[in-house]
Each structure stands twice: as C-alpha cells, then as structure tokens.
Tab-separated table of C-alpha atoms in Angstrom:
chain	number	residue	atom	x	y	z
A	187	UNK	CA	-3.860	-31.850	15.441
A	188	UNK	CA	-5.921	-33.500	12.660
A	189	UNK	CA	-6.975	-30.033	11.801
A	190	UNK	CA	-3.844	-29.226	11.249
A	191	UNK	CA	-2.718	-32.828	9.083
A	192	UNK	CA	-5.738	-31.600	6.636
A	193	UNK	CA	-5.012	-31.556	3.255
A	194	UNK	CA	-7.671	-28.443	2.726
A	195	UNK	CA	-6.333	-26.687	5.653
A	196	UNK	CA	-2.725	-26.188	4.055
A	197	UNK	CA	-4.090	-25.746	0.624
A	198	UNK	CA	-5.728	-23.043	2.062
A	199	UNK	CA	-3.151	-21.718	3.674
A	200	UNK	CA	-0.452	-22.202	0.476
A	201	UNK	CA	-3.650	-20.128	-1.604
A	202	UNK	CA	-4.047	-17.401	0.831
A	203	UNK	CA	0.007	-16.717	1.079
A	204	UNK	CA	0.252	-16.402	-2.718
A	205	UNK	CA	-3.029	-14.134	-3.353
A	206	UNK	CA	-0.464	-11.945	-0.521
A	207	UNK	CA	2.266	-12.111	-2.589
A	208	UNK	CA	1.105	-11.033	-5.322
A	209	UNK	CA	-1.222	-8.614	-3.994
A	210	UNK	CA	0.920	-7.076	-1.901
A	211	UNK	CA	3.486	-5.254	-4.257
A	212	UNK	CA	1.991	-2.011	-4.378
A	213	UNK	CA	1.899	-1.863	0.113
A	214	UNK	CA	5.403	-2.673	-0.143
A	215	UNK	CA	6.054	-0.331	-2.333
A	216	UNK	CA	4.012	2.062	-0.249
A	217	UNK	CA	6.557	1.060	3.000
A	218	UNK	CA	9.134	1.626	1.104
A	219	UNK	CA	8.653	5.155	0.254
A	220	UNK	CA	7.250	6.360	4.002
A	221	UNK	CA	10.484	4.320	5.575
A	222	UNK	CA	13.278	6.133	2.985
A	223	UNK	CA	12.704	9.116	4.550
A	224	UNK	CA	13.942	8.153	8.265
A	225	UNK	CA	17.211	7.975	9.580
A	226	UNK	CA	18.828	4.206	8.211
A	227	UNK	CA	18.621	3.006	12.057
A	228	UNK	CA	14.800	3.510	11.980
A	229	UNK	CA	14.065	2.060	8.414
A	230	UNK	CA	13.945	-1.089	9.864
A	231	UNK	CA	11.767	-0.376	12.688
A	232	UNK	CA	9.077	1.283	9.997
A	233	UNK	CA	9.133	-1.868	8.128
A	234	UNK	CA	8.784	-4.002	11.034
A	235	UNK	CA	5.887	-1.727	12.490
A	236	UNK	CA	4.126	-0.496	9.842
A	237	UNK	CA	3.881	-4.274	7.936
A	238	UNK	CA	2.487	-5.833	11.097
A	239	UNK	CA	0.547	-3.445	12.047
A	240	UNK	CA	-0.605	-3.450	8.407
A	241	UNK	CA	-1.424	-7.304	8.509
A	242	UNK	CA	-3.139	-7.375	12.067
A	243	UNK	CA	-5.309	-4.099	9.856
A	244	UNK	CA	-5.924	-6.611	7.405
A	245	UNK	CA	-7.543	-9.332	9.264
A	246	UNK	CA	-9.644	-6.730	11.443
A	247	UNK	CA	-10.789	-5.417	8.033
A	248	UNK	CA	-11.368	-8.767	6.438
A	249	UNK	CA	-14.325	-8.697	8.591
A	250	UNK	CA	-16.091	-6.157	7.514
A	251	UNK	CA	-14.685	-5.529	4.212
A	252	UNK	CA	-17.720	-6.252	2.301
A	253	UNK	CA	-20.222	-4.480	3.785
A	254	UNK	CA	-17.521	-1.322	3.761
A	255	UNK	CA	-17.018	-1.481	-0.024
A	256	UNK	CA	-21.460	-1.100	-0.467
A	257	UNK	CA	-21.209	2.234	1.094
A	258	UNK	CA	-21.296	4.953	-2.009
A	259	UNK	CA	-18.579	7.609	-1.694
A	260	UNK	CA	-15.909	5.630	0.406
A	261	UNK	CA	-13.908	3.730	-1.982
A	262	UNK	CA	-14.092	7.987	-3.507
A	263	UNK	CA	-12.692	9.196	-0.025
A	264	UNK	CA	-10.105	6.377	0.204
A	265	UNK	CA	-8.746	7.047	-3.389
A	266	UNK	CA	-8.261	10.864	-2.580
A	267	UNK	CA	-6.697	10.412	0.595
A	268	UNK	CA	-4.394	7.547	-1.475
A	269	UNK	CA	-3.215	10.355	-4.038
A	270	UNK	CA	-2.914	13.154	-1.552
A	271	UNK	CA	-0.499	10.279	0.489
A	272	UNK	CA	1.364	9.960	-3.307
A	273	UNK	CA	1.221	13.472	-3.514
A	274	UNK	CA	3.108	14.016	0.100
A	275	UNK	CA	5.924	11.020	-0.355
A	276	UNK	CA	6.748	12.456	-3.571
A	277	UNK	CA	7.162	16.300	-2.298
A	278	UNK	CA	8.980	14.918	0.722
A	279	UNK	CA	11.436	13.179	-1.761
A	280	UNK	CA	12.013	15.950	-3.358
A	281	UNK	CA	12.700	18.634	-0.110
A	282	UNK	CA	15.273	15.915	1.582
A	283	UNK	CA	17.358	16.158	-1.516
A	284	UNK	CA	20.467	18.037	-1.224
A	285	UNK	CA	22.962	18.772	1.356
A	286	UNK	CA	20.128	20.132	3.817
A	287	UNK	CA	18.634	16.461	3.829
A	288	UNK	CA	16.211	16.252	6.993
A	289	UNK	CA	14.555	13.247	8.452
A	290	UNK	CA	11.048	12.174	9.471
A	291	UNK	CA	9.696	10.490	12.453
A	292	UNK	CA	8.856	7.173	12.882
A	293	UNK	CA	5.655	7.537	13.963
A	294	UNK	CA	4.615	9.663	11.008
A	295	UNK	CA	6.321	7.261	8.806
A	296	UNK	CA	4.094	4.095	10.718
A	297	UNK	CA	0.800	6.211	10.403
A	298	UNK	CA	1.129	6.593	6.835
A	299	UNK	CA	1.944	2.946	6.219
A	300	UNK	CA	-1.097	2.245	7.928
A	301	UNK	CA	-3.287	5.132	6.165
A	302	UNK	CA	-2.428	3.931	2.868
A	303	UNK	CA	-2.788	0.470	3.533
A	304	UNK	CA	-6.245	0.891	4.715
A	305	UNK	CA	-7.690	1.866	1.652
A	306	UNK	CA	-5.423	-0.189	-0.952
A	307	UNK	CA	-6.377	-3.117	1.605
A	308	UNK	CA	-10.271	-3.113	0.767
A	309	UNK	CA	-10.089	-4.806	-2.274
A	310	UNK	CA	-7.365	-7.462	-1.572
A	311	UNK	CA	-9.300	-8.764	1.926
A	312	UNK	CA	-12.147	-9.939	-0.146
A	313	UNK	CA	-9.904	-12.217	-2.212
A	314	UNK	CA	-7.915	-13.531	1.056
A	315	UNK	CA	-10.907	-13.823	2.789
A	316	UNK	CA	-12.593	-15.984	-0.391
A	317	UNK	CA	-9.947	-18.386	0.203
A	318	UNK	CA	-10.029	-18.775	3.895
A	319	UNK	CA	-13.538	-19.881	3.568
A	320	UNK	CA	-14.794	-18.502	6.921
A	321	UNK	CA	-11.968	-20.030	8.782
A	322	UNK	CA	-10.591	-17.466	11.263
A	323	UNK	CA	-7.201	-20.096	12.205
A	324	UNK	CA	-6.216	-20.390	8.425
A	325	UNK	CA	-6.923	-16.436	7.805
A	326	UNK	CA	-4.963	-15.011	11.071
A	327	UNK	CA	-1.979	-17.613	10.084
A	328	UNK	CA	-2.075	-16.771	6.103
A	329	UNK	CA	-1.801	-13.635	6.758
A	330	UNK	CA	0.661	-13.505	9.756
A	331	UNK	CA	2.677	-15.484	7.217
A	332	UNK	CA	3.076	-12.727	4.900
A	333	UNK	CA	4.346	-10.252	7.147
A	334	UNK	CA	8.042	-11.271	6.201
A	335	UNK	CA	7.328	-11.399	2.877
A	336	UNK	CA	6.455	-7.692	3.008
A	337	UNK	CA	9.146	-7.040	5.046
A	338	UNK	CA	11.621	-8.551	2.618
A	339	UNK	CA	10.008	-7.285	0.010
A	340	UNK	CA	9.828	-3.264	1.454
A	341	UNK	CA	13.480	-3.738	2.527
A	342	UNK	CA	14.189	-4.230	-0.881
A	343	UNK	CA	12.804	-1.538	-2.605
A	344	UNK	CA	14.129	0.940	0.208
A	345	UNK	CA	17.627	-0.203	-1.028
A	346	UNK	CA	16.798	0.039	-5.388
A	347	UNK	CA	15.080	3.131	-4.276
A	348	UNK	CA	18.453	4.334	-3.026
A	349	UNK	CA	19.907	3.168	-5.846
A	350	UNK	CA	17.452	3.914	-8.836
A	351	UNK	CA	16.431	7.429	-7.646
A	352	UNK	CA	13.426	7.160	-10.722
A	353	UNK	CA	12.003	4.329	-8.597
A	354	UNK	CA	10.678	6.609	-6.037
A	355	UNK	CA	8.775	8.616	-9.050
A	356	UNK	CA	7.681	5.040	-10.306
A	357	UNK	CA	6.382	4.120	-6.803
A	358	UNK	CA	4.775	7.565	-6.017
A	359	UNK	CA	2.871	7.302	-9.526
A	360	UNK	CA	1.771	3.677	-8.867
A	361	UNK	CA	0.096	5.165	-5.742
A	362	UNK	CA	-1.613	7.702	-7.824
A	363	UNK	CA	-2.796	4.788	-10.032
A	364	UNK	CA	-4.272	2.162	-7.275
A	365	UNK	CA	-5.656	5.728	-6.133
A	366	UNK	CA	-7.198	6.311	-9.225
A	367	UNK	CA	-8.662	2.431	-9.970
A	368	UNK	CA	-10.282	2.942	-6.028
A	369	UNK	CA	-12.235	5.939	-7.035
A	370	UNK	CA	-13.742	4.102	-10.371
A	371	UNK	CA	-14.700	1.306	-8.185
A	372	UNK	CA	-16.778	3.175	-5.415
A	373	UNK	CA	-20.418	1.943	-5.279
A	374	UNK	CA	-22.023	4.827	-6.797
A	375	UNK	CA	-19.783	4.551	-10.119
A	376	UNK	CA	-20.966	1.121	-10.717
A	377	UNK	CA	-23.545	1.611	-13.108
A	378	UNK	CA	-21.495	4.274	-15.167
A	379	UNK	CA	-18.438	1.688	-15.058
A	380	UNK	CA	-20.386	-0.987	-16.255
A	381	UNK	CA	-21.229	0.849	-19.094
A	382	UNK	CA	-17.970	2.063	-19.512
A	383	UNK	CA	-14.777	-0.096	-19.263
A	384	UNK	CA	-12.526	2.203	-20.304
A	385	UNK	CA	-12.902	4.512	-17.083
A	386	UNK	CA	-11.347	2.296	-14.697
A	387	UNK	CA	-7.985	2.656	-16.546
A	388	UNK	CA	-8.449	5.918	-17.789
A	389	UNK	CA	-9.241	6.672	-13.730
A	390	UNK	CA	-6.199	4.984	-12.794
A	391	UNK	CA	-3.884	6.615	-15.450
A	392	UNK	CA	-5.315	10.605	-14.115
A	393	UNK	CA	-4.859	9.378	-10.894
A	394	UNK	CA	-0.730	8.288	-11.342
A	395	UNK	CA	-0.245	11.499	-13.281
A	396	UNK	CA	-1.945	13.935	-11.081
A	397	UNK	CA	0.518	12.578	-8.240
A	398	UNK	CA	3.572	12.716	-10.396
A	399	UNK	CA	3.007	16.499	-11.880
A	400	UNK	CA	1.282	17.638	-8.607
A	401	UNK	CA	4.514	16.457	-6.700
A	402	UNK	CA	7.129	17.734	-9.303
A	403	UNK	CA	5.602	20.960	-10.283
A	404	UNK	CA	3.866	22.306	-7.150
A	405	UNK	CA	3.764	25.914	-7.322
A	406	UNK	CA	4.465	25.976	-3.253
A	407	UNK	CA	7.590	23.447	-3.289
A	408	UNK	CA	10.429	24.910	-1.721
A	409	UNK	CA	13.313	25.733	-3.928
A	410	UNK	CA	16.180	24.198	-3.855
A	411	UNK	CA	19.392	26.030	-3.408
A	412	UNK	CA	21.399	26.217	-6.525
C-alpha cells in the first residue's frame, strides 16, 4: 500500500498515460479504418479487441523493443508492410462504396489492428518504457489505462469517418506517412540520416502519397458500376 501512496509511483503513472495519449493518435486512427468496414454491431467488438489486444502487444514488446529496433532491415520490413496495410484499407474503402456495399470479418479486421500496431508500436514503447523506469506494476497499469482512451478515441473517428468521407483518405495517407518515417529510421539508414535530415520527412511524405495514389488509381481496382 505505501507503494501505491508514492508520490513517484503516480507521477509515473500520470507521465506514462499522457506519452499514450498523445502517441496514440495515429493506432486509433489505424482502428478506425480496419473497424468501418464491419457490420455497425461488430465495430464495437473490433475496437474493444483489437485496442486490448494492441495494449497487452505493447507491454510484451516494451520488453524487447530495444534490442528489436538494432536489427538493420526491420524497421524497412515493418514500414512496407505499414503502407501495403494503407494501401489495402484504402482499396477496401473504395470497393464497399455503392449500393453493392459488402462487409469484412472481424477477425480480419482484429489481425490488422494488431499488424499495424506492431510496427507503429516500436518507437512509442521506448518512450513509455523511459518513463516506467523498469517498473513492470506502473508499465502494465499505464498502459492498461489507455485502453479506453483508444477506444474512445477509435470510436470517434469511426463516426467523423462516416461523416467526413475525406477522413478515411486523410487516415489512409497518415499510415503511408508513419510508414514512410519507419523505413528512414531502420538501423542501416542511420548513418545516411544523420547526414541527411531532410530524408526522414521527405521518406514520410513518399510514403503517405504512394498509399493515397496506389489506393485511388490502382490499375486492378474494380470498377464501379455507373
């Protein structure tokens, strides 16, 4: 219990909430997009699912999150498989529009929450984990903590997205971007990055705009009916 009257030990815990929050726009986002495309019964499910799942992912990786981002040619992998998961959300967006609208699964809508949350994870464990200072209690409880706030936060966009069509081009291109900034910071670009500081946003902005004219002007999109 006097663990738990610390001073430090809530600090810790009011730091490592807030680094969530505003790290964690771009996964909501990301929840957003795989749960619009279910039936409006399931949306809430995917939220529910795919952001704990996500945070339980989170404090498995926050483990070995360091070491991971050393290895050359991951953060590379993880950046491609980001914009090829942009890529897919936006073509789906685009084929369940219309009369012929069709639904996905659940599963496949959990499994890509989780996929892209993965990689865009790497990065923001380090900072969380900074803050928990080794502590495993103050980690697993910071971050169980911000599972509503991605949940609220997902919900949210699913409903602009229904109103603000352009949002789901927005969100699709901000996956392109993180996508893009991963690549520039795998291991074996660090010397060239260094030397160049341009690259990371010139990286990211190739990366959103790749997504958005790969998903609008595929040559093998279906047509839509007239």
């Amino acid at each position: 219990m006097e663990y738990l009257q610390s001073a430090d030990f809530w600090l810790g815990l009011m730091k490592i909430v807030w680094i969530n929050i505003i790290l964690s726009g771009d996964n909501a986002v990301v929840i957003a997009l795989a749960a619009r495309s279910l039936p409006p019964h399931q949306q809430k499910k995917a939220v529910f699912w795919g952001s704990g799942a996500a945070v339980v992912l989170r404090i498995l990786l926050t483990v070995v999150a360091a070491k991971l981002l050393e290895l050359s040619f991951l953060q590379i992998i993880g950046g491609c498989l980001l914009l090829w998961i942009g890529f897919q959300l936006l073509r789906d967006e685009d084929e369940e529009e219309g009369e012929s609208k069709t639904y996905g699964s659940l599963m496949a809508a959990v499994r890509t929450i989780l996929l892209a949350d993965l990689v865009m994870s790497l990065d923001n464990v380090i900072a969380v984990a900074a803050a928990a200072h080794g502590d495993v209690l103050l980690l697993v409880l910071g971050l169980a903590v911000s599972i509503p706030l991605v949940i609220f936060g997902s919900t949210l966009m699913i409903k602009l997205m229904e109103r603000f069509p352009v949002i789901v081009l927005l969100g699709a291109a901000l996956i392109g971007w993180v996508g893009g900034e991963t690549i520039a910071n795998d291991a074996v670009l660090h010397g060239y990055a260094v030397a160049h500081p341009a690259l990371h946003y010139v990286a990211a902005a190739l990366g959103a705009a790749l997504v958005v004219a790969a998903g609008r002007f595929w040559p093998g999109r279906e047509q839509r009916p007239a």
